[in-house]
Amino acid sequence: MAQCAQSVQEFVQDSFVPMVGVLCSQEAERVTRKNNLSFTELLRPFCRLMSEGHIRDPNNQVQVVKNLRICINNVVTSLSTPQAALSSAKSRLLNEVVLSCQPQEGAVTNMIIAGNYELNFSATTPWFETYRENFLQSMPPSDHEFLNHYLACLLVVSSTEAVPVEQFLKLSQEQHRIQHSGEYTNPKWFIPNTLKYYVLLHDMSEGDEQRANGVYEDMKQRYGSQGCYLLKINTRTFPAEDDEQIPDPWSQYLNRNNLHSQDVLEDLSPTVNSISAAGEDCHQYTEKDDVSNNVESHPLQLNPGSLPPFTDDVKKDSDNVAGGAGSHGACLTLNDHDHIRQFIQEFTFRGLLPHIEKNIRQLNDQLVSKKGLSRSLFTATKKWFGGGKVPEKSISEPKSTCGLLYPPEAPELQIRKMADLCFLVQHYELAYSCYHTAKKDFLSDQAMLYAAGALEMAAVSAFLQAGAPRPYPAHYMETAIQKYKDECKTMVLAERCALLSAEILKSQGKYSEAATLLIKMTNEDSDLRSALLLEQAAHCFINMRNPMVRKFAFHMILAGHRFSKAGQRRHALRCYCQAMQVYKDRGWSLAEDHINFTIGRQSFTLNQPEGAVLAFRQLLTNDSKQTATQQGAFLREYLYVYKSVMGENESSLPQLPLPCIQSSLTRVYFGHERRLAQGEKQAATHVSLDQEYDQDMAVMWCHLEEELVAAANRGVVPGSFQPTQCCLNSQTDNLRQPLAVVEEPIIVELTFRNPLKVSLALSNLSLLWRFSPAGVSSVKENTTEEVISPLESPFVLNISFNILHVTQKEDVISAEIIPEFHMCSEETKVARLRLLPHRTGQLNIVGVVYNLAAGSVGETASGTEGQHTLDLMVVRGKQDLKVQGPRLNQTKEDKMLVRRGPDQRLDPIITPPMPLLEVFFLQFPTALLCGEIRKAYVEFCNVSGVSLCGLRVVSTHPEFFTFGRHATTTTPTASTSAEIGSAYQTCAATSPSCSASAEVLVPAEDFSQPCGVMDIPVEGSTLQPGQSTQLPLWLRGPDQEGVHEINFLFYYESTDKGNKMSHRVLRHTVFICTSRSLSVQASACRSSGPPLHSLDGGGGGGTLVFIDVENINSSESGVREFHIIQVSSSSQHWRLHKCINPSKDKDCRLTSRERAKLCFRATRCPPHQDATRDVKKFIFADVNLGNERVFSSSTPCGDFFFRGCRTSGSVMSSRTSCSAKSHSCVPAEDRASDITNIVKKCNELDLNIIVIWKAFVVEDNRQLILEGQLHVALQTIGKEASSLVPRQESQEMMLLKFKSEVPPPFVIPPAELSQLVKTHLHYPETYTHPFTQDSLCVVPVTLTLSNCSLAQVDIIIDMRHMDTCTESLEVHSSFCWVGQTQYKLQLNPREVLGLTLQACFLQAGVYNLNTPRIYAKPAEQDAMCETSQQMASPAFIIIINSS
């Protein structure tokens, strides 16, 4: 149970106090009415004695009476029979008493932590204490006990009466008649000889004090000084000043008891409680008594009989009685308070307690004499305690449903009466003995009602005994409750017994037993009682040593339900709210729904719309497991409550919980949505909300934009550069405010989710925004011009923002409104809302506003009535858009706490107008052959009102397209012929295929920038507003087959500088499917001919180039055959000289899977044709194999060569420049690598081969001719190169090594050293010599040495034979070199040296002259060994004998 203000002993003592009646004359009542109080109300705050009293028990032992309180009530007569239950008027009074006592704000609360539960509930329950106090005081008197019977009666007369003694006599006679006439069943009197105490009330402001004293002296002579008292009041003759503080002890009683005086006055007719001083006869009393025969009284009600007739003045006076503090006791001073307190003490100590003591002695004597026992109960034997015999009763004695009914003079009742008297004066030991004795007698006589009462009071007496000589007999109480409930059917008494026992058990820590007892007392008879007891049982569960939290919550729910049935809505709401602490977020979804629904309804009924809205909101936001029907009911209740709330407060829009907005999926798009294709025109894809965000693609676009910005800013990316983000989402960088352009739409994509199983109907859906014009500081943002949207909402103007300037919202921001937005059950749906800014400034998108209705409302409604229902169930509200930024994870605090960065995607800055570019593609293919050249057109349109300039483009595949060197603006024409016009610039061939090539020297600067960024050649470099232009665009199919994603990024700027947005970009993505065409394999080797014969007028040696071409196209593509029409070369140092193909075929045609081999001679360029003055120049040599020549150095052939081979060209140039540097100062470690480069350099061949072909394709019964070109870069002599892109093989797994191995020393392989020097023997093929005349034949031989490297080379020539063994030499095949047989030479870079040798033959025959051993090494190499040079081929000479 909850904590109480009183201790258990105080509560039990105050539950049973001596009862004193009051009979007051009308004049005396008038005197007290000056203070807005009746006489009983005047005395009520002073009825507790502040000092101790004493009595003597029958054994003449002194008993101390402490903290005694007496109950003084008006004597109200009634003819009705006492009922087992409270009357309807009393029940209603108790109901309203509980209703008026509510928990106060800021009251003390208990915080209990039980497991993972944290509960906060009220520590006290004052409404229960108030109910309990009023219930115990309103209990009707009963015949089986005497605790509620009057022990004494106060007769009150005013000193202003003409003859006060006569008035005392009349009041005395009236009391006697009420008690002994037998006409009234109520009130009940304790003993026949009731104590009468005479009180003379003197008004100090009116009466004569001397006369009052005289009357009082007469009274003492007549009634004795112990039986009368002179009470002087109303000393104050003037109203109290404002600054004088007079206590008002009556307010706490009157406010508690008189709040329901209206019901009391309606239910209770006035009965005779006073005697008129005008000589009223008995007939008048009887007449008035008859009126009140059917009325039961409440001991705390106002004294109706003491009031004047019911006039308006009286009603006004009655209202004043229930007024606030300061309206009572206005004529009383503090001395008057002391007089009243002294009067109560005198009456109790000198009148009441001696009277009770005397009656205890008399009853003790009577019982002893009737039982024949000793004079004192203290000395009685066990036989007396064992119970007497059943009293002799006649057969006609009355019986009841509870058993035997005793007559008033029965000894058993006398024992009970004596026990009650002892209990009232706190003599609990003697009271327990008497109750125990009476209990046995009643049980023996089967008088269950009497036995239950004796058991109840015996248990209470045992508990209240000082020192607790015996334990509390809880089983007595249980037996008493069972007999009250089941056998006697008196729930009022059973409830009193349960209240007492539960409080006692709680004080002993027996919360479980107390809760069980309280729960047993709940039934359907009284919802209020059941609710209060269930609530106390819940408090018992939570106050246990191990709190039972769920039982607490469950019984709180039961209590709330019973409170609701009893009409106690506030208490019901409080119980449900306390129980919600246990069920919330614990997985008890159905229980949560029930509690929230009840809280919502109760809050709405109690005019607490905020609480109702919050509760109903929980019903709709949680993942409900309710059926669709129940969810529909919840939604209708919610809409109805919101409708009521909006009706009361129309100043602002409410927050709606439905549908749920998934804020993390909110996307914002800046700009117009892309146009679809217009005829043959294909629009640039750019960015749209239909595209999924790809982080890798975003990084790629950012890199491309950085290249464009760097190209526009002289190769430097500004520090303030921020990549353009047209579509923002949760994955993009939203730390900075995005930039939007005026007169360009802003599209916000919101994702709505309907969590319910019923459909929702949204209408008039639009964005809620706030706008601050440009130039307004953020500090003054809330006090300067701000415009709030949308215009259609009648409530938006009252949002807490000031509007100083009357500005039409459509002139600032145009907002799109979606008229209907229907959501099915559990559907997730996307809405795209647009804003069109018309002014520059700061825009904040703060929320979305819409009308919400249940989707099924309009389906069942029809006609005017249905429309009215629909209007009632539609509410207009809003939801705030709150997007969370990324979680911070940098500092330690960020990692330990959940901190999020800013996300400003909904706060764009509106900038001045910017140019807007649209790009369209014409005749753009979707499929190509590998290397195929196709001509398309691109159209650039400036659709804004601002001029644009600086148009550039960059792509992930720069080798895929080119605009050419001299772009034309020729408008494309539709192709109607069977053959597409050639994309190349051609002319008729003038020489046969085997003739020398046509050569053109072209500077590299004439072609596109090698960095990948291409300036678009727009005429005038500017596009005016509304202007458009078309440019040709050449495309080349990628060299690798498959589907290729090719991305373009167009860059442009505004001619007006200084804008926050420095540039804009436009994205375009295409997919090209390529299929295989030709495979080209090329290789080169040095010519074995003499250098002088291979120069052809130029310097340097010759090289043979072999080209293998294979048709690898699949037959499914429809290609009939490929025709190789030309082979071209491009290089800074080499050229294709002529075709030396032995077949002499003019045409080279390849069908499927056929292969051809072409052989060309390549020569080094003359020195005067090399690049000079750091200007790179390339020689294009064309060897045509057909009837026409393609200009390989012009667009598009040369463009694609430079865009495809720019990397290799830069590498070659860098290598060439590196080789010319001196390495004398280079450390030894680096010199090894430099020598290696020198050695490799002599084998390098910077020659790029361009194979141009035509393909004949049959498509739709038409023959089409396709053109293309393939590139092969020959880098090294002897190493084969291919046009096919090699596939990357997956790397094999390597063993994990834990120790690093020392790398082996780098050694140049002999094969590479052998290429340093090229040798050639020049000799006659046949030589005739007469051996008969001269036995020695000497033939001159010239050895030509060519240094192939760019460094000095040391050469050693050894003419001796390789094998010097004599046995192996044959005479017929032997010859020798005569003269100098060993040479040591040094050749400069690219030097050619001829050395004359002499070979001596002994006889005729065929001899191989390739026997000299030649060693070569770089001149700067010291530690490396010389490596022998291998002769190119055998050199045979025929010696003929002429004799």
Short mmCIF file of C-alpha atoms in Angstrom, two decimals, residues 1186-1344:
data_model
loop_
_atom_site.label_atom_id
_atom_site.label_comp_id
_atom_site.label_asym_id
_atom_site.label_seq_id
_atom_site.Cartn_x
_atom_site.Cartn_y
_atom_site.Cartn_z
CA GLY A 1186 44.08 -0.30 -102.93
CA ASN A 1187 42.90 2.28 -105.41
CA GLU A 1188 42.59 5.16 -102.96
CA ARG A 1189 44.76 6.81 -100.40
CA VAL A 1190 43.53 7.77 -96.93
CA PHE A 1191 45.19 10.80 -95.38
CA SER A 1192 46.26 9.24 -92.12
CA SER A 1193 47.57 12.55 -90.79
CA SER A 1194 44.18 14.28 -91.01
CA THR A 1195 40.91 13.94 -89.11
CA PRO A 1196 39.78 11.48 -87.94
CA CYS A 1197 42.65 9.02 -88.54
CA GLY A 1198 45.36 11.21 -87.02
CA ASP A 1199 43.15 12.25 -84.11
CA PHE A 1200 42.48 8.70 -83.02
CA PHE A 1201 46.16 7.85 -83.45
CA PHE A 1202 47.23 10.64 -81.11
CA ARG A 1203 44.41 10.02 -78.62
CA GLY A 1204 45.07 6.28 -78.60
CA CYS A 1205 48.88 6.27 -78.63
CA ARG A 1206 49.70 9.46 -76.70
CA THR A 1207 51.11 7.52 -73.76
CA SER A 1208 53.64 5.58 -75.82
CA GLY A 1209 54.76 8.72 -77.62
CA SER A 1210 55.53 10.52 -74.41
CA VAL A 1211 57.42 7.55 -73.12
CA MET A 1212 59.58 7.38 -76.22
CA SER A 1213 60.42 11.03 -76.11
CA SER A 1214 61.40 10.84 -72.51
CA ARG A 1215 63.61 7.89 -73.17
CA THR A 1216 65.33 9.67 -76.01
CA SER A 1217 66.07 12.70 -73.92
CA CYS A 1218 67.35 10.63 -71.06
CA SER A 1219 69.87 8.80 -73.24
CA ALA A 1220 71.62 12.01 -74.31
CA LYS A 1221 72.56 12.97 -70.78
CA SER A 1222 75.99 12.32 -69.33
CA HIS A 1223 76.27 9.74 -66.65
CA SER A 1224 79.77 10.49 -65.38
CA CYS A 1225 78.57 11.86 -62.12
CA VAL A 1226 76.04 9.14 -61.48
CA PRO A 1227 76.76 6.74 -58.63
CA ALA A 1228 77.80 3.22 -59.44
CA GLU A 1229 74.46 1.74 -58.41
CA ASP A 1230 72.56 4.03 -60.79
CA ARG A 1231 75.09 3.67 -63.58
CA ALA A 1232 74.24 0.01 -63.85
CA SER A 1233 70.60 0.86 -64.51
CA ASP A 1234 71.59 3.65 -66.93
CA ILE A 1235 73.81 1.27 -68.90
CA THR A 1236 70.94 -1.15 -68.99
CA ASN A 1237 68.76 1.55 -70.50
CA ILE A 1238 71.43 2.31 -73.07
CA VAL A 1239 71.65 -1.32 -74.00
CA LYS A 1240 67.88 -1.60 -74.30
CA LYS A 1241 67.63 1.69 -76.20
CA CYS A 1242 69.52 0.33 -79.14
CA ASN A 1243 66.76 -2.26 -79.65
CA GLU A 1244 63.86 0.11 -79.32
CA LEU A 1245 61.72 0.93 -82.31
CA ASP A 1246 59.39 3.90 -82.00
CA LEU A 1247 57.10 2.92 -84.84
CA ASN A 1248 53.32 2.94 -84.77
CA ILE A 1249 51.41 1.00 -87.39
CA ILE A 1250 47.94 2.07 -88.54
CA VAL A 1251 45.99 -0.55 -90.48
CA ILE A 1252 42.99 0.97 -92.28
CA TRP A 1253 40.26 -1.39 -93.45
CA LYS A 1254 36.83 -1.56 -94.94
CA ALA A 1255 34.18 -4.10 -94.09
CA PHE A 1256 31.24 -5.12 -96.22
CA VAL A 1257 28.12 -5.77 -94.16
CA VAL A 1258 24.71 -7.00 -95.25
CA GLU A 1259 21.91 -5.50 -93.13
CA ASP A 1260 18.21 -5.43 -94.02
CA ASN A 1261 19.00 -6.61 -97.56
CA ARG A 1262 21.36 -3.70 -97.99
CA GLN A 1263 25.10 -3.74 -98.32
CA LEU A 1264 26.85 -1.31 -96.02
CA ILE A 1265 30.50 -0.41 -96.07
CA LEU A 1266 32.08 0.15 -92.66
CA GLU A 1267 35.46 1.71 -92.10
CA GLY A 1268 37.94 1.41 -89.33
CA GLN A 1269 41.50 1.43 -88.23
CA LEU A 1270 43.65 -0.59 -85.89
CA HIS A 1271 46.79 0.56 -84.12
CA VAL A 1272 49.89 -1.46 -83.31
CA ALA A 1273 52.81 0.09 -81.44
CA LEU A 1274 56.14 -1.55 -82.21
CA GLN A 1275 58.38 -0.78 -79.28
CA THR A 1276 61.23 -3.27 -79.54
CA ILE A 1277 62.96 -5.06 -82.38
CA GLY A 1278 62.29 -8.74 -82.20
CA LYS A 1279 59.28 -8.42 -79.93
CA GLU A 1280 55.82 -9.00 -81.36
CA ALA A 1281 53.02 -6.45 -80.77
CA SER A 1282 49.28 -6.92 -81.19
CA SER A 1283 46.26 -4.73 -81.74
CA LEU A 1284 44.23 -6.84 -79.34
CA VAL A 1285 44.12 -5.75 -75.72
CA PRO A 1286 45.70 -8.53 -73.67
CA ARG A 1287 43.47 -10.04 -71.08
CA GLN A 1288 44.57 -9.71 -67.52
CA GLU A 1289 45.19 -13.11 -66.08
CA SER A 1290 44.38 -13.78 -62.50
CA GLN A 1291 47.43 -13.79 -60.30
CA GLU A 1292 48.38 -17.05 -58.77
CA MET A 1293 48.70 -17.39 -55.04
CA MET A 1294 52.20 -16.83 -53.77
CA LEU A 1295 53.73 -18.51 -50.80
CA LEU A 1296 54.11 -16.28 -47.80
CA LYS A 1297 57.78 -15.64 -47.02
CA PHE A 1298 58.76 -14.47 -43.57
CA LYS A 1299 62.38 -13.64 -44.47
CA SER A 1300 63.20 -11.14 -47.16
CA GLU A 1301 65.51 -12.58 -49.78
CA VAL A 1302 68.52 -10.62 -51.00
CA PRO A 1303 67.85 -9.69 -54.62
CA PRO A 1304 70.42 -11.18 -57.02
CA PRO A 1305 72.78 -8.74 -58.75
CA PHE A 1306 71.43 -7.44 -62.00
CA VAL A 1307 73.19 -8.81 -65.04
CA ILE A 1308 72.37 -7.73 -68.55
CA PRO A 1309 71.64 -10.86 -70.57
CA PRO A 1310 74.09 -11.61 -73.42
CA ALA A 1311 71.27 -11.53 -75.95
CA GLU A 1312 70.78 -7.84 -75.33
CA LEU A 1313 74.49 -7.05 -75.43
CA SER A 1314 74.72 -8.86 -78.75
CA GLN A 1315 72.51 -6.19 -80.29
CA LEU A 1316 74.93 -3.33 -79.56
CA VAL A 1317 76.86 -3.73 -82.81
CA LYS A 1318 75.62 -4.82 -86.22
CA THR A 1319 78.22 -6.57 -88.50
CA HIS A 1320 78.31 -7.23 -92.23
CA LEU A 1321 80.99 -8.95 -94.38
CA HIS A 1322 81.41 -7.61 -97.92
CA TYR A 1323 83.20 -10.01 -100.30
CA PRO A 1324 82.82 -11.49 -103.76
CA GLU A 1325 80.57 -14.47 -103.98
CA THR A 1326 83.00 -16.31 -106.28
CA TYR A 1327 86.76 -15.89 -106.71
CA THR A 1328 88.97 -17.57 -109.35
CA HIS A 1329 92.59 -18.23 -108.55
CA PRO A 1330 95.25 -20.32 -110.30
CA PHE A 1331 96.52 -22.52 -107.53
CA THR A 1332 99.05 -24.10 -109.85
CA GLN A 1333 100.81 -20.88 -110.28
CA ASP A 1334 100.32 -19.53 -106.77
CA SER A 1335 99.54 -21.88 -103.96
CA LEU A 1336 98.12 -19.15 -101.70
CA CYS A 1337 94.96 -17.37 -102.60
CA VAL A 1338 94.44 -14.07 -100.75
CA VAL A 1339 90.93 -12.53 -101.00
CA PRO A 1340 90.18 -9.01 -99.66
CA VAL A 1341 87.12 -8.90 -97.30
CA THR A 1342 85.50 -5.75 -95.86
CA LEU A 1343 83.99 -6.02 -92.34
CA THR A 1344 81.41 -3.25 -91.71
#
